[in-house]
């Protein structure tokens, strides 16, 4: 509770670091802050950094306004929209993108389930949906259909693959109807 | 996104320090889910230079109960609130509302503080700047609301909130709260309307006739169909005030015992007299003329400002306690120093009456214009000549042109240095003069008055090639080779009167510059303590309303001075944080303005007013045309609605420590009441009584991501089936959450049977004001209120 703010000791201005560290798919990155070509500007979103600075183009940008889910990645275990987070505010975070699911050339079972159930057409929304699903299954390995619908409510699929997505997720969770 | 600097605040103190340093140039970033969208689209009125990340403050993320009060840190994520067991158990609508926000991803990042502080929703406002240009509405510092008359299906159904003042009031030199008094007229409260007007302008009967009405030029309705006839309404209220003067212009309730002398009884002096008298000072107004009123009585022709109007204004002031001492020659009969000793303060408002010399041969044969106007105003109807040339291009020259014509002159010419476009007189008045037969000779300067046997026979003019130099300074140049002689038997001079300050002893330390008294423009103070000055004696020729403002400002400053307070800028500006503003729904249809043209030429006389006034019905109709310009966006925060229903309080931390406001008052102005250096730090919710039934219902098009179109939260305390206490709050229906007070009253003390619930639903929307496209929201609101009150168990809600 801020009632007892020590105004003498806490009212200085913060001292800013000149870089942040970000772990992406297990690999640490040290990213300088600034306006040079290879630096992270304060206005860069996480989605932008992942795609443009680090080359993880599996993460898609659809609406860029938190309203479609295409840019979803897992940050410290939670599915979040990388278009609505500033990279500079992610210091010390660990990010998992769609590229991090594959192990030794082997698709993740979730990815395989999406293919098996043709749970996409164009595939633009798929990386985001898979990342949300991954976080869901990590926290709750046997979700109900309703849990899945709730979790994926923020994802838009313009190809109307939603029904097949639910089938794929249920299958991956071993709860096929 | 455009660039900004970025700071990570590690304590609330650091964040406040940064906010204090950068003020409106900084923005806080909590979850960033609302903020980043606005930065990307560049819709904020001011793009922030600095972003202060507050996620890094560790001690603002908590949910706990202390002594029956739920406390939620501002940085607590909505996902945590949605699943908190304490909240689910006792404050369930808070978790329901949190669960209804956006999508799971938004809830994991979005904070409760950010949710409460989120900006309003309006697609015009949020329209991306880089797609087709900036939509510059009120909320972005522009002058107009696109939604009001445009696509408004998701907008307010309960009126709007004023932002940045209104176009008309901002244009009014006196800052009269025009939309406020127009809304009072719509409510039928003439007395209040008069008071609002008088607060900023003591003589609406005068300005309602002679003001150049910049308010109408700027009125937003002008872009829609035709501007509101503000001046005609003002005139009507002005006359209403005079008709009811004894009830409206009253002596002060008590007098301080201090006294003020005012020299000069023109608009500046009278205005100061009005306000000083109302503040309890004994005011004596001195004037050298036999009749008070200055320019109003002597200068402005009666066909524009009837003299009985001025007389009634003067009478009303006298009845209210202002004393007049006329034919008093300051400097001769009594010195300024003597007055300063006798009175606690002195206000100099002696105007500008001197005809300056223009250095032209034969000048002494010419007649000073103001003298002629004064004579005519006193009833002297001598014809100055048959062929008259008036020298000058301002309003006095035009008044003279028309007056001389109406006196019976055969030919009247107005000659001025300025070109036709540069003429300083009001365009409408120039046009009227031309219509009545006055000839214009723009771009000509007087070279020599031609006489024969002591009589004027004409005037030689020389072509004026330019009036102002590159810097806009008066510095006429002539083409000597182009000359013209005009036959005339009278020349009248109306070339910018100057102030006569010869009554001031030059030995006094009163600072004067170029014949004008030097003042502090904010307070009207002169260089001598206790002596103030205003009007044309400080500015040179200007307008009635400007003199009135100077008098008002001086009155406030004199009041401060005599009370020993710090002297501040005394002119009242419109408040921007008014409650919800209503308009008449008919104003959204196209209509023409009510106005009465001036009488035909054949009926125009010297002593009869040219312009007829509006009648009561016309004024009422015209007042209904006002949009009451305001923002009709909605506040769609779901957390706000449930927190107000549960009588929560908001803890705000600023440089001076903390303050706590009821959640409802947090939204009292657009978007909230936070100062630029304040942070919302905690939400406190008193534990609801066991028998309180809570409901939250959110209506939207899609079950996720979408904002509410209407939401309702209720907390109803029942005792043996009878409602003891009720709080019903409506969301997304107005620029702020709305307490449905009438509905609450309808059910309090009653059992919630179908009839009562129906009545409450009806009451919830009484006074609603749907726009062209959102009538449906009224019906949805009714239905949701009905459902909320019919919900059988505490905490059951549909979405
Ligand atoms: C797709 C989408 C859907 C949404 N749906 C809903 C919905 O259904 N219902 C709903 O209510 N909202 C909705 N929102 C709005 C909003 O983003 C969320 O409500 C969220 O809770 C805002 O929190 P934040 O921490 O992300 O705010 P931020 O974006 O960080 O902040 C919002 C504003 O508040 C200021 N601010 C933040 N914290 C504080 C503080 N502690 N003190 C002072 N000022 C502060 C910021 O400077 C900023 O101007 C939605 C947003 C999106 C993008
Ligand atoms: S409703 Fe408000 S935000 Fe929308 S256009 Fe009007 S003034 Fe702007
Ligand atoms: S519509 Fe009314 S509030 Fe708006 S500018 Fe015109 S007079 Fe003023
Ligand atoms: S791109 Fe991030 S939510 Fe659409
Ligand atoms: S598969 Fe095309 S958008 Fe979902």
PDB file of N, CA, C and O in Angstrom, chain A residues 1-3 7 10-14 16 42-43 45 64-67 72 78-79 81 83-86 88-89 132 150-151 153-156, chain B residues 1 4 6-8 10-11 13-14 17-18 21 29 36-37 40-41 51 53 55 103-106 108 653-654 658 681-682 702 704-705:
ATOM      1  N   UNK A   1       0.850  -1.200   0.000  1.00  0.00           N
ATOM      2  CA  UNK A   1       0.000   0.000   0.000  1.00  0.00           C
ATOM      3  C   UNK A   1       0.885   1.250   0.000  1.00  0.00           C
ATOM      4  O   UNK A   1       1.816   1.364   0.780  1.00  0.00           O
ATOM      5  N   UNK A   2       0.620   2.169  -0.884  1.00  0.00           N
ATOM      6  CA  UNK A   2       1.537   3.285  -1.055  1.00  0.00           C
ATOM      7  C   UNK A   2       1.425   4.386   0.000  1.00  0.00           C
ATOM      8  O   UNK A   2       2.112   5.389  -0.099  1.00  0.00           O
ATOM      9  N   UNK A   3       0.573   4.201   1.000  1.00  0.00           N
ATOM     10  CA  UNK A   3       0.391   5.244   2.011  1.00  0.00           C
ATOM     11  C   UNK A   3       1.716   5.632   2.656  1.00  0.00           C
ATOM     12  O   UNK A   3       1.931   6.770   3.023  1.00  0.00           O
ATOM     13  N   UNK A   7       8.976   9.370   0.698  1.00  0.00           N
ATOM     14  CA  UNK A   7       9.130  10.311  -0.404  1.00  0.00           C
ATOM     15  C   UNK A   7      10.569  10.779  -0.570  1.00  0.00           C
ATOM     16  O   UNK A   7      10.947  11.264  -1.610  1.00  0.00           O
ATOM     17  N   UNK A  10      12.422   7.504  -2.323  1.00  0.00           N
ATOM     18  CA  UNK A  10      11.901   6.865  -3.527  1.00  0.00           C
ATOM     19  C   UNK A  10      11.500   7.849  -4.608  1.00  0.00           C
ATOM     20  O   UNK A  10      10.911   7.479  -5.592  1.00  0.00           O
ATOM     21  N   UNK A  11      11.801   9.109  -4.449  1.00  0.00           N
ATOM     22  CA  UNK A  11      11.323  10.039  -5.452  1.00  0.00           C
ATOM     23  C   UNK A  11      12.418  10.485  -6.430  1.00  0.00           C
ATOM     24  O   UNK A  11      12.313  11.493  -7.066  1.00  0.00           O
ATOM     25  N   UNK A  12      13.463   9.705  -6.512  1.00  0.00           N
ATOM     26  CA  UNK A  12      14.442  10.053  -7.535  1.00  0.00           C
ATOM     27  C   UNK A  12      13.956   9.490  -8.867  1.00  0.00           C
ATOM     28  O   UNK A  12      12.980   8.738  -8.924  1.00  0.00           O
ATOM     29  N   UNK A  13      14.620   9.852  -9.906  1.00  0.00           N
ATOM     30  CA  UNK A  13      14.256   9.291 -11.194  1.00  0.00           C
ATOM     31  C   UNK A  13      14.996   7.979 -11.388  1.00  0.00           C
ATOM     32  O   UNK A  13      16.131   7.832 -10.956  1.00  0.00           O
ATOM     33  N   UNK A  14      14.358   7.020 -12.052  1.00  0.00           N
ATOM     34  CA  UNK A  14      15.018   5.736 -12.209  1.00  0.00           C
ATOM     35  C   UNK A  14      16.234   5.837 -13.139  1.00  0.00           C
ATOM     36  O   UNK A  14      16.282   6.684 -14.016  1.00  0.00           O
ATOM     37  N   UNK A  16      18.194   4.042 -16.054  1.00  0.00           N
ATOM     38  CA  UNK A  16      17.809   3.053 -17.050  1.00  0.00           C
ATOM     39  C   UNK A  16      19.000   2.240 -17.546  1.00  0.00           C
ATOM     40  O   UNK A  16      20.100   2.758 -17.712  1.00  0.00           O
ATOM     41  N   UNK A  42      12.500   1.901 -27.936  1.00  0.00           N
ATOM     42  CA  UNK A  42      11.457   1.755 -26.923  1.00  0.00           C
ATOM     43  C   UNK A  42      10.083   1.486 -27.521  1.00  0.00           C
ATOM     44  O   UNK A  42       9.241   0.854 -26.892  1.00  0.00           O
ATOM     45  N   UNK A  43       9.867   1.912 -28.757  1.00  0.00           N
ATOM     46  CA  UNK A  43       8.532   1.737 -29.338  1.00  0.00           C
ATOM     47  C   UNK A  43       8.354   0.390 -30.042  1.00  0.00           C
ATOM     48  O   UNK A  43       7.285   0.121 -30.576  1.00  0.00           O
ATOM     49  N   UNK A  45       7.404  -3.348 -30.552  1.00  0.00           N
ATOM     50  CA  UNK A  45       6.623  -4.359 -29.846  1.00  0.00           C
ATOM     51  C   UNK A  45       7.400  -5.677 -29.873  1.00  0.00           C
ATOM     52  O   UNK A  45       8.302  -5.867 -30.696  1.00  0.00           O
ATOM     53  N   UNK A  64      -2.587  -6.277 -35.052  1.00  0.00           N
ATOM     54  CA  UNK A  64      -1.634  -5.429 -34.333  1.00  0.00           C
ATOM     55  C   UNK A  64      -2.318  -4.627 -33.213  1.00  0.00           C
ATOM     56  O   UNK A  64      -1.804  -3.620 -32.746  1.00  0.00           O
ATOM     57  N   UNK A  65      -3.495  -5.066 -32.797  1.00  0.00           N
ATOM     58  CA  UNK A  65      -4.242  -4.326 -31.767  1.00  0.00           C
ATOM     59  C   UNK A  65      -4.814  -5.230 -30.674  1.00  0.00           C
ATOM     60  O   UNK A  65      -5.802  -4.875 -30.030  1.00  0.00           O
ATOM     61  N   UNK A  66      -4.242  -6.392 -30.491  1.00  0.00           N
ATOM     62  CA  UNK A  66      -4.714  -7.244 -29.398  1.00  0.00           C
ATOM     63  C   UNK A  66      -6.064  -7.879 -29.649  1.00  0.00           C
ATOM     64  O   UNK A  66      -6.701  -8.361 -28.720  1.00  0.00           O
ATOM     65  N   UNK A  67      -6.520  -7.872 -30.879  1.00  0.00           N
ATOM     66  CA  UNK A  67      -7.882  -8.314 -31.113  1.00  0.00           C
ATOM     67  C   UNK A  67      -8.024  -9.540 -32.007  1.00  0.00           C
ATOM     68  O   UNK A  67      -9.127  -9.902 -32.378  1.00  0.00           O
ATOM     69  N   UNK A  72       0.158 -14.426 -30.798  1.00  0.00           N
ATOM     70  CA  UNK A  72       0.310 -15.017 -29.467  1.00  0.00           C
ATOM     71  C   UNK A  72       1.611 -15.819 -29.336  1.00  0.00           C
ATOM     72  O   UNK A  72       1.944 -16.632 -30.203  1.00  0.00           O
ATOM     73  N   UNK A  78       2.841 -18.148 -19.900  1.00  0.00           N
ATOM     74  CA  UNK A  78       1.489 -17.663 -20.199  1.00  0.00           C
ATOM     75  C   UNK A  78       1.379 -17.217 -21.650  1.00  0.00           C
ATOM     76  O   UNK A  78       2.297 -16.573 -22.184  1.00  0.00           O
ATOM     77  N   UNK A  79       0.222 -17.534 -22.263  1.00  0.00           N
ATOM     78  CA  UNK A  79       0.017 -17.092 -23.640  1.00  0.00           C
ATOM     79  C   UNK A  79      -0.379 -15.624 -23.637  1.00  0.00           C
ATOM     80  O   UNK A  79      -1.346 -15.235 -22.983  1.00  0.00           O
ATOM     81  N   UNK A  81      -0.333 -11.726 -26.127  1.00  0.00           N
ATOM     82  CA  UNK A  81      -0.268 -11.189 -27.488  1.00  0.00           C
ATOM     83  C   UNK A  81       0.972 -10.313 -27.634  1.00  0.00           C
ATOM     84  O   UNK A  81       1.069  -9.256 -27.030  1.00  0.00           O
ATOM     85  N   UNK A  83       1.924  -8.452 -29.913  1.00  0.00           N
ATOM     86  CA  UNK A  83       1.780  -7.146 -30.571  1.00  0.00           C
ATOM     87  C   UNK A  83       1.444  -6.058 -29.564  1.00  0.00           C
ATOM     88  O   UNK A  83       1.560  -4.881 -29.848  1.00  0.00           O
ATOM     89  N   UNK A  84       0.987  -6.451 -28.382  1.00  0.00           N
ATOM     90  CA  UNK A  84       0.518  -5.470 -27.409  1.00  0.00           C
ATOM     91  C   UNK A  84       1.447  -5.358 -26.212  1.00  0.00           C
ATOM     92  O   UNK A  84       1.025  -4.967 -25.125  1.00  0.00           O
ATOM     93  N   UNK A  85       2.691  -5.753 -26.414  1.00  0.00           N
ATOM     94  CA  UNK A  85       3.685  -5.679 -25.345  1.00  0.00           C
ATOM     95  C   UNK A  85       4.924  -5.019 -25.934  1.00  0.00           C
ATOM     96  O   UNK A  85       5.334  -5.339 -27.055  1.00  0.00           O
ATOM     97  N   UNK A  86       5.518  -4.100 -25.196  1.00  0.00           N
ATOM     98  CA  UNK A  86       6.748  -3.475 -25.672  1.00  0.00           C
ATOM     99  C   UNK A  86       7.931  -4.362 -25.306  1.00  0.00           C
ATOM    100  O   UNK A  86       8.027  -4.838 -24.169  1.00  0.00           O
ATOM    101  N   UNK A  88      10.924  -3.573 -24.731  1.00  0.00           N
ATOM    102  CA  UNK A  88      11.729  -2.969 -23.672  1.00  0.00           C
ATOM    103  C   UNK A  88      11.182  -3.313 -22.282  1.00  0.00           C
ATOM    104  O   UNK A  88      11.886  -3.261 -21.282  1.00  0.00           O
ATOM    105  N   UNK A  89       9.905  -3.684 -22.245  1.00  0.00           N
ATOM    106  CA  UNK A  89       9.297  -4.036 -20.959  1.00  0.00           C
ATOM    107  C   UNK A  89       9.362  -5.540 -20.698  1.00  0.00           C
ATOM    108  O   UNK A  89       8.707  -6.049 -19.801  1.00  0.00           O
ATOM    109  N   UNK A 132      -1.376 -20.657 -27.746  1.00  0.00           N
ATOM    110  CA  UNK A 132      -2.375 -20.595 -26.676  1.00  0.00           C
ATOM    111  C   UNK A 132      -2.718 -21.993 -26.184  1.00  0.00           C
ATOM    112  O   UNK A 132      -2.839 -22.251 -24.988  1.00  0.00           O
ATOM    113  N   UNK A 150     -13.026 -21.394 -24.248  1.00  0.00           N
ATOM    114  CA  UNK A 150     -12.735 -20.199 -23.446  1.00  0.00           C
ATOM    115  C   UNK A 150     -11.332 -19.679 -23.761  1.00  0.00           C
ATOM    116  O   UNK A 150     -11.131 -18.488 -23.980  1.00  0.00           O
ATOM    117  N   UNK A 151     -10.386 -20.603 -23.757  1.00  0.00           N
ATOM    118  CA  UNK A 151      -8.998 -20.181 -23.935  1.00  0.00           C
ATOM    119  C   UNK A 151      -8.756 -19.612 -25.332  1.00  0.00           C
ATOM    120  O   UNK A 151      -7.989 -18.678 -25.500  1.00  0.00           O
ATOM    121  N   UNK A 153     -10.877 -18.090 -27.183  1.00  0.00           N
ATOM    122  CA  UNK A 153     -11.876 -17.073 -27.551  1.00  0.00           C
ATOM    123  C   UNK A 153     -11.247 -15.832 -28.172  1.00  0.00           C
ATOM    124  O   UNK A 153     -11.894 -15.101 -28.912  1.00  0.00           O
ATOM    125  N   UNK A 154      -9.969 -15.617 -27.886  1.00  0.00           N
ATOM    126  CA  UNK A 154      -9.331 -14.414 -28.426  1.00  0.00           C
ATOM    127  C   UNK A 154      -8.680 -14.625 -29.780  1.00  0.00           C
ATOM    128  O   UNK A 154      -7.964 -13.753 -30.263  1.00  0.00           O
ATOM    129  N   UNK A 155      -8.911 -15.787 -30.374  1.00  0.00           N
ATOM    130  CA  UNK A 155      -8.273 -16.072 -31.669  1.00  0.00           C
ATOM    131  C   UNK A 155      -9.273 -15.990 -32.805  1.00  0.00           C
ATOM    132  O   UNK A 155     -10.346 -16.572 -32.740  1.00  0.00           O
ATOM    133  N   UNK A 156      -8.875 -15.298 -33.812  1.00  0.00           N
ATOM    134  CA  UNK A 156      -9.711 -15.195 -34.991  1.00  0.00           C
ATOM    135  C   UNK A 156      -9.153 -16.062 -36.101  1.00  0.00           C
ATOM    136  O   UNK A 156      -7.957 -16.091 -36.314  1.00  0.00           O
TER     137      UNK A 156
ATOM    138  N   UNK B   1       4.956   2.736 -34.462  1.00  0.00           N
ATOM    139  CA  UNK B   1       4.845   3.716 -33.377  1.00  0.00           C
ATOM    140  C   UNK B   1       5.960   4.733 -33.474  1.00  0.00           C
ATOM    141  O   UNK B   1       7.102   4.377 -33.749  1.00  0.00           O
ATOM    142  N   UNK B   4       9.548   7.448 -28.441  1.00  0.00           N
ATOM    143  CA  UNK B   4       9.359   8.079 -27.129  1.00  0.00           C
ATOM    144  C   UNK B   4      10.480   7.587 -26.236  1.00  0.00           C
ATOM    145  O   UNK B   4      11.138   6.592 -26.555  1.00  0.00           O
ATOM    146  N   UNK B   6      11.693   5.993 -22.628  1.00  0.00           N
ATOM    147  CA  UNK B   6      11.053   4.980 -21.810  1.00  0.00           C
ATOM    148  C   UNK B   6      11.742   4.843 -20.462  1.00  0.00           C
ATOM    149  O   UNK B   6      12.965   4.795 -20.390  1.00  0.00           O
ATOM    150  N   UNK B   7      10.946   4.839 -19.424  1.00  0.00           N
ATOM    151  CA  UNK B   7      11.490   4.637 -18.079  1.00  0.00           C
ATOM    152  C   UNK B   7      10.793   3.465 -17.403  1.00  0.00           C
ATOM    153  O   UNK B   7       9.589   3.265 -17.579  1.00  0.00           O
ATOM    154  N   UNK B   8      11.529   2.732 -16.622  1.00  0.00           N
ATOM    155  CA  UNK B   8      10.940   1.694 -15.778  1.00  0.00           C
ATOM    156  C   UNK B   8      10.904   2.239 -14.355  1.00  0.00           C
ATOM    157  O   UNK B   8      11.950   2.397 -13.729  1.00  0.00           O
ATOM    158  N   UNK B  10      10.546   1.999 -10.516  1.00  0.00           N
ATOM    159  CA  UNK B  10      10.654   0.883  -9.586  1.00  0.00           C
ATOM    160  C   UNK B  10       9.827   1.093  -8.316  1.00  0.00           C
ATOM    161  O   UNK B  10       9.581   0.168  -7.572  1.00  0.00           O
ATOM    162  N   UNK B  11       9.396   2.323  -8.114  1.00  0.00           N
ATOM    163  CA  UNK B  11       8.510   2.595  -6.980  1.00  0.00           C
ATOM    164  C   UNK B  11       7.437   3.572  -7.456  1.00  0.00           C
ATOM    165  O   UNK B  11       7.604   4.235  -8.488  1.00  0.00           O
ATOM    166  N   UNK B  13       6.775   6.259  -6.013  1.00  0.00           N
ATOM    167  CA  UNK B  13       7.399   7.580  -5.892  1.00  0.00           C
ATOM    168  C   UNK B  13       8.149   7.972  -7.155  1.00  0.00           C
ATOM    169  O   UNK B  13       8.030   9.099  -7.631  1.00  0.00           O
ATOM    170  N   UNK B  14       8.884   7.025  -7.713  1.00  0.00           N
ATOM    171  CA  UNK B  14       9.617   7.318  -8.951  1.00  0.00           C
ATOM    172  C   UNK B  14       8.657   7.683 -10.080  1.00  0.00           C
ATOM    173  O   UNK B  14       8.886   8.627 -10.826  1.00  0.00           O
ATOM    174  N   UNK B  17       7.296  11.128  -9.529  1.00  0.00           N
ATOM    175  CA  UNK B  17       8.332  12.127  -9.809  1.00  0.00           C
ATOM    176  C   UNK B  17       8.459  12.361 -11.309  1.00  0.00           C
ATOM    177  O   UNK B  17       8.532  13.497 -11.772  1.00  0.00           O
ATOM    178  N   UNK B  18       8.435  11.266 -12.070  1.00  0.00           N
ATOM    179  CA  UNK B  18       8.530  11.405 -13.522  1.00  0.00           C
ATOM    180  C   UNK B  18       7.298  12.100 -14.093  1.00  0.00           C
ATOM    181  O   UNK B  18       7.407  12.958 -14.966  1.00  0.00           O
ATOM    182  N   UNK B  21       7.528  15.664 -13.508  1.00  0.00           N
ATOM    183  CA  UNK B  21       8.506  16.314 -14.369  1.00  0.00           C
ATOM    184  C   UNK B  21       7.977  16.506 -15.795  1.00  0.00           C
ATOM    185  O   UNK B  21       8.125  17.564 -16.387  1.00  0.00           O
ATOM    186  N   UNK B  29       2.413   3.302 -18.578  1.00  0.00           N
ATOM    187  CA  UNK B  29       2.113   2.044 -19.250  1.00  0.00           C
ATOM    188  C   UNK B  29       1.956   0.984 -18.175  1.00  0.00           C
ATOM    189  O   UNK B  29       2.898   0.686 -17.453  1.00  0.00           O
ATOM    190  N   UNK B  36      -1.080   0.993 -26.114  1.00  0.00           N
ATOM    191  CA  UNK B  36      -0.291   0.770 -27.330  1.00  0.00           C
ATOM    192  C   UNK B  36      -1.118   0.960 -28.598  1.00  0.00           C
ATOM    193  O   UNK B  36      -0.631   1.496 -29.588  1.00  0.00           O
ATOM    194  N   UNK B  37      -2.386   0.553 -28.543  1.00  0.00           N
ATOM    195  CA  UNK B  37      -3.256   0.746 -29.708  1.00  0.00           C
ATOM    196  C   UNK B  37      -3.357   2.222 -30.047  1.00  0.00           C
ATOM    197  O   UNK B  37      -3.305   2.620 -31.210  1.00  0.00           O
ATOM    198  N   UNK B  40      -0.067   3.428 -31.559  1.00  0.00           N
ATOM    199  CA  UNK B  40       0.114   2.982 -32.943  1.00  0.00           C
ATOM    200  C   UNK B  40      -0.739   3.827 -33.885  1.00  0.00           C
ATOM    201  O   UNK B  40      -0.307   4.194 -34.962  1.00  0.00           O
ATOM    202  N   UNK B  41      -1.961   4.105 -33.467  1.00  0.00           N
ATOM    203  CA  UNK B  41      -2.864   4.854 -34.342  1.00  0.00           C
ATOM    204  C   UNK B  41      -2.691   6.362 -34.214  1.00  0.00           C
ATOM    205  O   UNK B  41      -3.339   7.120 -34.936  1.00  0.00           O
ATOM    206  N   UNK B  51       7.287   7.411 -21.910  1.00  0.00           N
ATOM    207  CA  UNK B  51       6.418   6.358 -21.403  1.00  0.00           C
ATOM    208  C   UNK B  51       7.007   5.874 -20.085  1.00  0.00           C
ATOM    209  O   UNK B  51       8.208   5.625 -19.996  1.00  0.00           O
ATOM    210  N   UNK B  53       6.871   2.953 -17.532  1.00  0.00           N
ATOM    211  CA  UNK B  53       6.414   1.594 -17.267  1.00  0.00           C
ATOM    212  C   UNK B  53       6.214   1.446 -15.765  1.00  0.00           C
ATOM    213  O   UNK B  53       7.139   1.663 -14.985  1.00  0.00           O
ATOM    214  N   UNK B  55       4.672  -1.433 -14.555  1.00  0.00           N
ATOM    215  CA  UNK B  55       4.645  -2.881 -14.259  1.00  0.00           C
ATOM    216  C   UNK B  55       5.798  -3.259 -13.345  1.00  0.00           C
ATOM    217  O   UNK B  55       5.754  -4.263 -12.659  1.00  0.00           O
ATOM    218  N   UNK B 103     -10.189 -10.870 -24.058  1.00  0.00           N
ATOM    219  CA  UNK B 103      -9.886 -12.282 -24.282  1.00  0.00           C
ATOM    220  C   UNK B 103      -8.933 -12.725 -23.174  1.00  0.00           C
ATOM    221  O   UNK B 103      -8.407 -11.887 -22.444  1.00  0.00           O
ATOM    222  N   UNK B 104      -8.670 -14.038 -23.060  1.00  0.00           N
ATOM    223  CA  UNK B 104      -7.746 -14.483 -22.004  1.00  0.00           C
ATOM    224  C   UNK B 104      -6.399 -13.768 -22.090  1.00  0.00           C
ATOM    225  O   UNK B 104      -5.822 -13.404 -21.073  1.00  0.00           O
ATOM    226  N   UNK B 105      -5.930 -13.531 -23.302  1.00  0.00           N
ATOM    227  CA  UNK B 105      -4.624 -12.875 -23.457  1.00  0.00           C
ATOM    228  C   UNK B 105      -4.640 -11.453 -22.924  1.00  0.00           C
ATOM    229  O   UNK B 105      -3.691 -11.015 -22.285  1.00  0.00           O
ATOM    230  N   UNK B 106      -5.731 -10.734 -23.219  1.00  0.00           N
ATOM    231  CA  UNK B 106      -5.856  -9.356 -22.725  1.00  0.00           C
ATOM    232  C   UNK B 106      -5.890  -9.378 -21.192  1.00  0.00           C
ATOM    233  O   UNK B 106      -5.253  -8.571 -20.525  1.00  0.00           O
ATOM    234  N   UNK B 108      -4.613 -11.451 -19.129  1.00  0.00           N
ATOM    235  CA  UNK B 108      -3.348 -11.829 -18.500  1.00  0.00           C
ATOM    236  C   UNK B 108      -2.396 -10.655 -18.420  1.00  0.00           C
ATOM    237  O   UNK B 108      -1.458 -10.646 -17.645  1.00  0.00           O
ATOM    238  N   UNK B 653      -2.550   8.218  -5.796  1.00  0.00           N
ATOM    239  CA  UNK B 653      -1.302   8.717  -5.207  1.00  0.00           C
ATOM    240  C   UNK B 653      -0.713   9.803  -6.091  1.00  0.00           C
ATOM    241  O   UNK B 653      -0.635   9.650  -7.312  1.00  0.00           O
ATOM    242  N   UNK B 654      -0.349  10.896  -5.467  1.00  0.00           N
ATOM    243  CA  UNK B 654       0.240  12.019  -6.205  1.00  0.00           C
ATOM    244  C   UNK B 654       1.392  12.596  -5.412  1.00  0.00           C
ATOM    245  O   UNK B 654       1.761  12.050  -4.369  1.00  0.00           O
ATOM    246  N   UNK B 658      -1.625  10.600  -0.702  1.00  0.00           N
ATOM    247  CA  UNK B 658      -2.755   9.921  -1.336  1.00  0.00           C
ATOM    248  C   UNK B 658      -4.070  10.653  -1.083  1.00  0.00           C
ATOM    249  O   UNK B 658      -4.210  11.409  -0.142  1.00  0.00           O
ATOM    250  N   UNK B 681      -3.608   3.819  -7.456  1.00  0.00           N
ATOM    251  CA  UNK B 681      -2.764   2.799  -6.841  1.00  0.00           C
ATOM    252  C   UNK B 681      -3.538   1.638  -6.214  1.00  0.00           C
ATOM    253  O   UNK B 681      -3.022   0.538  -6.119  1.00  0.00           O
ATOM    254  N   UNK B 682      -4.761   1.901  -5.763  1.00  0.00           N
ATOM    255  CA  UNK B 682      -5.474   0.795  -5.100  1.00  0.00           C
ATOM    256  C   UNK B 682      -6.977   0.972  -5.266  1.00  0.00           C
ATOM    257  O   UNK B 682      -7.475   2.086  -5.398  1.00  0.00           O
ATOM    258  N   UNK B 702     -20.319 -10.188 -29.857  1.00  0.00           N
ATOM    259  CA  UNK B 702     -19.637 -11.480 -29.805  1.00  0.00           C
ATOM    260  C   UNK B 702     -19.279 -11.759 -28.357  1.00  0.00           C
ATOM    261  O   UNK B 702     -19.024 -10.829 -27.585  1.00  0.00           O
ATOM    262  N   UNK B 704     -16.646 -12.762 -26.993  1.00  0.00           N
ATOM    263  CA  UNK B 704     -15.292 -12.430 -26.556  1.00  0.00           C
ATOM    264  C   UNK B 704     -14.796 -11.245 -27.376  1.00  0.00           C
ATOM    265  O   UNK B 704     -15.368 -10.929 -28.415  1.00  0.00           O
ATOM    266  N   UNK B 705     -13.736 -10.632 -26.886  1.00  0.00           N
ATOM    267  CA  UNK B 705     -13.053  -9.512 -27.534  1.00  0.00           C
ATOM    268  C   UNK B 705     -13.888  -8.225 -27.578  1.00  0.00           C
ATOM    269  O   UNK B 705     -13.387  -7.154 -27.300  1.00  0.00           O
TER     270      UNK B 705
END
